mmCIF file of C-alpha atoms in Angstrom:
data_model
loop_
_atom_site.group_PDB
_atom_site.id
_atom_site.type_symbol
_atom_site.label_atom_id
_atom_site.label_comp_id
_atom_site.label_asym_id
_atom_site.label_seq_id
_atom_site.Cartn_x
_atom_site.Cartn_y
_atom_site.Cartn_z
ATOM 1 C CA MET A 1162 -13.965 -11.270 60.357
ATOM 2 C CA LYS A 1163 -17.511 -11.777 59.695
ATOM 3 C CA TYR A 1164 -17.179 -11.587 55.808
ATOM 4 C CA TRP A 1165 -14.980 -14.243 55.183
ATOM 5 C CA PRO A 1166 -16.183 -17.526 55.207
ATOM 6 C CA SER A 1167 -15.086 -20.591 57.173
ATOM 7 C CA VAL A 1168 -11.636 -21.880 55.764
ATOM 8 C CA SER A 1169 -12.811 -25.272 56.557
ATOM 9 C CA ARG A 1170 -16.167 -25.601 55.071
ATOM 10 C CA TYR A 1171 -14.945 -23.998 51.638
ATOM 11 C CA THR A 1172 -11.325 -25.389 51.396
ATOM 12 C CA GLY A 1173 -11.832 -26.609 48.001
ATOM 13 C CA VAL A 1174 -13.400 -23.732 46.493
ATOM 14 C CA LEU A 1175 -11.018 -21.615 47.666
ATOM 15 C CA SER A 1176 -8.294 -24.176 46.316
ATOM 16 C CA CYS A 1177 -9.942 -23.987 42.812
ATOM 17 C CA MET A 1178 -9.891 -20.311 42.499
ATOM 18 C CA LEU A 1179 -6.659 -19.635 43.867
ATOM 19 C CA CYS A 1180 -5.735 -21.846 41.043
ATOM 20 C CA ILE A 1181 -7.839 -20.647 38.567
ATOM 21 C CA LEU A 1182 -6.165 -16.729 39.846
ATOM 22 C CA PHE A 1183 -2.481 -18.396 39.266
ATOM 23 C CA CYS A 1184 -2.535 -19.248 35.733
ATOM 24 C CA TRP A 1185 -4.516 -16.328 34.825
ATOM 25 C CA LEU A 1186 -1.855 -14.414 36.060
ATOM 26 C CA LEU A 1187 0.847 -16.769 34.936
ATOM 27 C CA SER A 1188 -0.874 -16.007 31.587
ATOM 28 C CA GLY A 1189 -0.112 -12.062 31.309
ATOM 29 C CA CYS A 1190 3.142 -12.299 32.578
ATOM 30 C CA SER A 1191 5.074 -13.820 29.375
ATOM 31 C CA GLY A 1192 6.764 -10.492 28.751
ATOM 32 C CA ARG A 1193 5.099 -10.265 25.549
ATOM 33 C CA GLU A 1194 2.521 -7.129 24.666
ATOM 34 C CA PRO A 1195 -0.844 -8.259 23.188
ATOM 35 C CA HIS A 1196 -0.520 -8.974 19.326
ATOM 36 C CA THR A 1197 -3.669 -6.474 17.997
ATOM 37 C CA GLY A 1198 -2.531 -6.401 14.467
ATOM 38 C CA THR A 1199 -2.320 -8.453 11.237
ATOM 39 C CA ARG A 1200 1.003 -9.477 9.557
ATOM 40 C CA VAL A 1201 1.933 -9.695 6.208
ATOM 41 C CA VAL A 1202 4.475 -10.074 4.603
ATOM 42 C CA ILE A 1203 6.102 -8.634 1.294
ATOM 43 C CA GLN A 1204 8.175 -11.011 -0.675
ATOM 44 C CA THR A 1205 10.725 -9.799 -3.028
ATOM 45 C CA ARG A 1206 13.987 -11.035 -4.465
ATOM 46 C CA PHE A 1207 15.981 -9.117 -2.197
ATOM 47 C CA GLY A 1208 14.201 -10.526 0.635
ATOM 48 C CA ASP A 1209 10.900 -10.524 2.885
ATOM 49 C CA ILE A 1210 9.046 -7.089 4.421
ATOM 50 C CA GLU A 1211 6.900 -7.364 7.445
ATOM 51 C CA ALA A 1212 4.464 -5.482 8.393
ATOM 52 C CA GLU A 1213 2.103 -5.245 10.910
ATOM 53 C CA LEU A 1214 -1.239 -3.424 10.153
ATOM 54 C CA TYR A 1215 -3.903 -1.620 12.110
ATOM 55 C CA PRO A 1216 -7.489 -2.682 11.222
ATOM 56 C CA GLU A 1217 -9.171 -1.121 14.591
ATOM 57 C CA LYS A 1218 -7.536 2.242 13.500
ATOM 58 C CA ALA A 1219 -7.801 2.527 9.856
ATOM 59 C CA PRO A 1220 -10.558 -0.880 9.476
ATOM 60 C CA ALA A 1221 -11.646 0.739 5.897
ATOM 61 C CA THR A 1222 -8.190 1.079 4.254
ATOM 62 C CA VAL A 1223 -7.091 -2.608 6.661
ATOM 63 C CA ALA A 1224 -10.226 -4.139 5.083
ATOM 64 C CA ALA A 1225 -9.305 -3.179 1.369
ATOM 65 C CA PHE A 1226 -5.660 -4.129 1.360
ATOM 66 C CA LEU A 1227 -6.050 -7.387 2.754
ATOM 67 C CA ARG A 1228 -9.093 -7.667 0.021
ATOM 68 C CA ASN A 1229 -6.464 -7.528 -2.360
ATOM 69 C CA VAL A 1230 -4.002 -9.877 -0.240
ATOM 70 C CA ASP A 1231 -6.673 -12.657 0.001
ATOM 71 C CA SER A 1232 -7.523 -12.059 -4.055
ATOM 72 C CA GLY A 1233 -3.729 -12.698 -4.946
ATOM 73 C CA TYR A 1234 -3.852 -9.523 -7.148
ATOM 74 C CA TYR A 1235 -0.631 -8.598 -5.743
ATOM 75 C CA ARG A 1236 0.941 -11.289 -7.120
ATOM 76 C CA ASN A 1237 4.160 -10.950 -9.210
ATOM 77 C CA THR A 1238 3.492 -6.770 -8.941
ATOM 78 C CA SER A 1239 5.996 -4.202 -8.202
ATOM 79 C CA PHE A 1240 7.655 -1.543 -6.623
ATOM 80 C CA TYR A 1241 7.938 1.044 -9.393
ATOM 81 C CA ARG A 1242 8.722 4.010 -7.870
ATOM 82 C CA ILE A 1243 11.464 5.996 -5.637
ATOM 83 C CA LEU A 1244 11.258 9.424 -4.258
ATOM 84 C CA ARG A 1245 14.785 10.568 -2.882
ATOM 85 C CA ASP A 1246 16.950 13.641 -3.066
ATOM 86 C CA ASP A 1247 18.856 13.097 -6.556
ATOM 87 C CA ASN A 1248 15.116 12.658 -8.294
ATOM 88 C CA GLN A 1249 13.232 15.704 -7.205
ATOM 89 C CA VAL A 1250 13.814 19.424 -7.698
ATOM 90 C CA THR A 1251 16.205 21.515 -5.635
ATOM 91 C CA GLY A 1252 14.443 23.813 -3.459
ATOM 92 C CA ALA A 1253 10.920 22.288 -3.564
ATOM 93 C CA LEU A 1254 9.911 20.105 -0.548
ATOM 94 C CA HIS A 1255 11.049 16.865 -1.069
ATOM 95 C CA SER A 1256 9.657 13.331 -0.644
ATOM 96 C CA TYR A 1257 11.645 9.781 0.103
ATOM 97 C CA LEU A 1258 9.352 7.124 0.216
ATOM 98 C CA VAL A 1259 9.211 3.229 -1.856
ATOM 99 C CA GLN A 1260 5.888 3.028 -3.754
ATOM 100 C CA GLY A 1261 4.782 -0.602 -5.232
ATOM 101 C CA GLY A 1262 1.288 -2.004 -6.317
ATOM 102 C CA LEU A 1263 -0.895 -3.194 -9.338
ATOM 103 C CA TRP A 1264 -0.414 0.213 -11.255
ATOM 104 C CA GLU A 1265 3.190 -0.900 -13.241
ATOM 105 C CA THR A 1266 2.076 -4.645 -13.977
ATOM 106 C CA LYS A 1267 -1.805 -4.999 -13.997
ATOM 107 C CA PRO A 1268 -3.153 -1.634 -14.890
ATOM 108 C CA ALA A 1269 -6.361 -2.770 -16.077
ATOM 109 C CA LEU A 1270 -7.022 -4.890 -12.943
ATOM 110 C CA GLU A 1271 -6.257 -1.580 -10.758
ATOM 111 C CA GLN A 1272 -8.008 0.553 -12.490
ATOM 112 C CA ARG A 1273 -11.455 -1.966 -11.943
ATOM 113 C CA LEU A 1274 -10.590 -1.859 -7.859
ATOM 114 C CA PRO A 1275 -13.389 -0.178 -5.156
ATOM 115 C CA LEU A 1276 -12.087 2.780 -3.978
ATOM 116 C CA ILE A 1277 -11.437 3.321 -0.271
ATOM 117 C CA PRO A 1278 -12.874 6.064 1.807
ATOM 118 C CA HIS A 1279 -9.700 8.171 2.876
ATOM 119 C CA GLU A 1280 -8.892 7.292 6.440
ATOM 120 C CA PRO A 1281 -6.772 10.566 7.040
ATOM 121 C CA THR A 1282 -4.070 10.949 10.147
ATOM 122 C CA ASN A 1283 -6.159 13.112 12.207
ATOM 123 C CA LYS A 1284 -8.814 10.437 12.639
ATOM 124 C CA THR A 1285 -6.657 7.671 12.995
ATOM 125 C CA GLY A 1286 -4.129 8.660 15.606
ATOM 126 C CA LEU A 1287 -1.103 7.141 12.780
ATOM 127 C CA HIS A 1288 1.448 9.333 11.243
ATOM 128 C CA HIS A 1289 4.125 9.028 8.209
ATOM 129 C CA VAL A 1290 6.901 7.990 10.547
ATOM 130 C CA ALA A 1291 10.274 5.952 9.267
ATOM 131 C CA GLY A 1292 8.750 2.431 8.020
ATOM 132 C CA ALA A 1293 4.909 3.782 7.877
ATOM 133 C CA LEU A 1294 2.465 2.060 5.146
ATOM 134 C CA SER A 1295 0.707 4.292 3.648
ATOM 135 C CA MET A 1296 -2.031 4.398 0.467
ATOM 136 C CA ALA A 1297 -1.252 6.282 -2.340
ATOM 137 C CA ARG A 1298 -4.075 8.305 -4.017
ATOM 138 C CA ASN A 1299 -4.958 11.045 -6.087
ATOM 139 C CA THR A 1300 -7.715 13.195 -4.675
ATOM 140 C CA PRO A 1301 -9.205 11.733 -1.482
ATOM 141 C CA GLY A 1302 -11.125 9.029 -1.246
ATOM 142 C CA THR A 1303 -9.394 7.350 -4.842
ATOM 143 C CA ALA A 1304 -7.018 5.413 -3.544
ATOM 144 C CA SER A 1305 -7.723 1.170 -4.622
ATOM 145 C CA SER A 1306 -3.946 -0.638 -4.033
ATOM 146 C CA GLU A 1307 -1.067 1.198 -4.852
ATOM 147 C CA PHE A 1308 0.889 2.037 -1.380
ATOM 148 C CA PHE A 1309 4.024 3.202 -0.451
ATOM 149 C CA ILE A 1310 6.507 2.937 2.994
ATOM 150 C CA CYS A 1311 8.343 5.874 4.050
ATOM 151 C CA LEU A 1312 12.127 5.886 4.373
ATOM 152 C CA LYS A 1313 11.812 8.717 6.626
ATOM 153 C CA ASP A 1314 9.701 10.484 9.041
ATOM 154 C CA GLN A 1315 7.332 12.552 6.804
ATOM 155 C CA PRO A 1316 5.067 14.625 8.889
ATOM 156 C CA GLY A 1317 4.361 16.885 5.829
ATOM 157 C CA PHE A 1318 2.160 13.650 4.566
ATOM 158 C CA ASP A 1319 -0.058 13.493 7.420
ATOM 159 C CA TYR A 1320 -3.190 15.096 7.874
ATOM 160 C CA GLY A 1321 -2.629 19.297 7.411
ATOM 161 C CA GLY A 1322 0.869 18.933 6.294
ATOM 162 C CA GLU A 1323 2.202 20.478 3.203
ATOM 163 C CA ASN A 1324 3.083 17.825 1.136
ATOM 164 C CA ASN A 1325 -0.646 17.402 -0.844
ATOM 165 C CA PRO A 1326 -2.010 20.351 -2.047
ATOM 166 C CA ASP A 1327 -5.669 19.705 -0.596
ATOM 167 C CA GLY A 1328 -4.427 18.674 2.851
ATOM 168 C CA GLN A 1329 -5.342 15.949 3.866
ATOM 169 C CA GLY A 1330 -2.796 14.096 3.681
ATOM 170 C CA TYR A 1331 -2.397 10.179 2.932
ATOM 171 C CA ALA A 1332 -4.238 7.208 4.779
ATOM 172 C CA VAL A 1333 -1.299 5.200 6.721
ATOM 173 C CA PHE A 1334 -2.462 1.964 7.978
ATOM 174 C CA GLY A 1335 0.239 -0.295 8.819
ATOM 175 C CA LYS A 1336 4.073 -0.393 9.481
ATOM 176 C CA ILE A 1337 6.902 -1.898 8.992
ATOM 177 C CA ILE A 1338 8.439 -4.374 11.899
ATOM 178 C CA SER A 1339 11.100 -6.427 9.834
ATOM 179 C CA GLY A 1340 13.263 -5.705 6.505
ATOM 180 C CA MET A 1341 13.793 -2.126 6.238
ATOM 181 C CA LYS A 1342 17.535 -2.976 5.154
ATOM 182 C CA THR A 1343 15.374 -4.762 1.983
ATOM 183 C CA VAL A 1344 13.113 -1.596 1.699
ATOM 184 C CA GLN A 1345 16.788 0.438 1.992
ATOM 185 C CA GLU A 1346 18.483 -2.008 -0.703
ATOM 186 C CA ILE A 1347 15.466 -1.422 -3.190
ATOM 187 C CA TYR A 1348 15.694 2.151 -2.632
ATOM 188 C CA ARG A 1349 19.095 2.360 -3.715
ATOM 189 C CA GLN A 1350 18.557 0.905 -6.847
ATOM 190 C CA PRO A 1351 18.906 2.639 -10.848
ATOM 191 C CA GLU A 1352 15.645 4.827 -11.170
ATOM 192 C CA TYR A 1353 15.084 7.393 -14.088
ATOM 193 C CA GLU A 1354 12.822 10.025 -13.487
ATOM 194 C CA GLN A 1355 11.618 8.630 -10.483
ATOM 195 C CA GLN A 1356 10.595 5.149 -11.764
ATOM 196 C CA LEU A 1357 12.619 2.060 -10.605
ATOM 197 C CA THR A 1358 14.410 0.717 -13.584
ATOM 198 C CA PRO A 1359 13.614 -2.127 -13.737
ATOM 199 C CA ALA A 1360 10.722 -2.149 -11.380
ATOM 200 C CA ILE A 1361 11.599 -5.060 -8.468
ATOM 201 C CA THR A 1362 9.361 -7.990 -8.170
ATOM 202 C CA ILE A 1363 6.822 -8.297 -5.699
ATOM 203 C CA LEU A 1364 6.956 -12.301 -5.611
ATOM 204 C CA ASP A 1365 3.476 -11.624 -3.442
ATOM 205 C CA ILE A 1366 2.192 -10.356 -0.350
ATOM 206 C CA LYS A 1367 0.229 -13.072 2.462
ATOM 207 C CA ARG A 1368 -0.645 -12.931 5.124
ATOM 208 C CA LEU A 1369 1.415 -14.247 8.310
ATOM 209 C CA ASP A 1370 -1.662 -14.041 10.985
#
């Protein structure tokens, strides 16, 4: 008992401390996980696609993507490419994705954008699962604005996977959390040699927080 102060002497202090403790506990019992990412919405005529980005895991990629968003570069661009079973070589390793960005509508701007240091999945801990948002590229470190959404789990896009000859994979930087039905509707649109005909307009991409 010698380590406890007298209740009669410290009643006000204890009451204050208990009140603070109660409020702290109450704030942590909302039933929701703390939000640590950054959300964006991709607006199309088929509906909105909401994604959460992971700046703590892929900081360079997220920063570059948000730079393009905040600059308005994705306004009136497009989803222009799809990969599915019926437009790939039989017997080859297939991919399942919808790709978009500046390439089809603003190619000159796309060529001027800074390149993004490659953030492979073995460094970020992220993976190409269904709904993953990832950067398209040629060689590692050449991504700038073009991105794709996975329609299925595709471990071949991860570091060491078979879908890219250099074995470095692609850089996942987010995931679709709402609007996959919209992505699937775009995925079902007419195409010719993997190019959507016509391309599906991205009205804009905006931050939600």
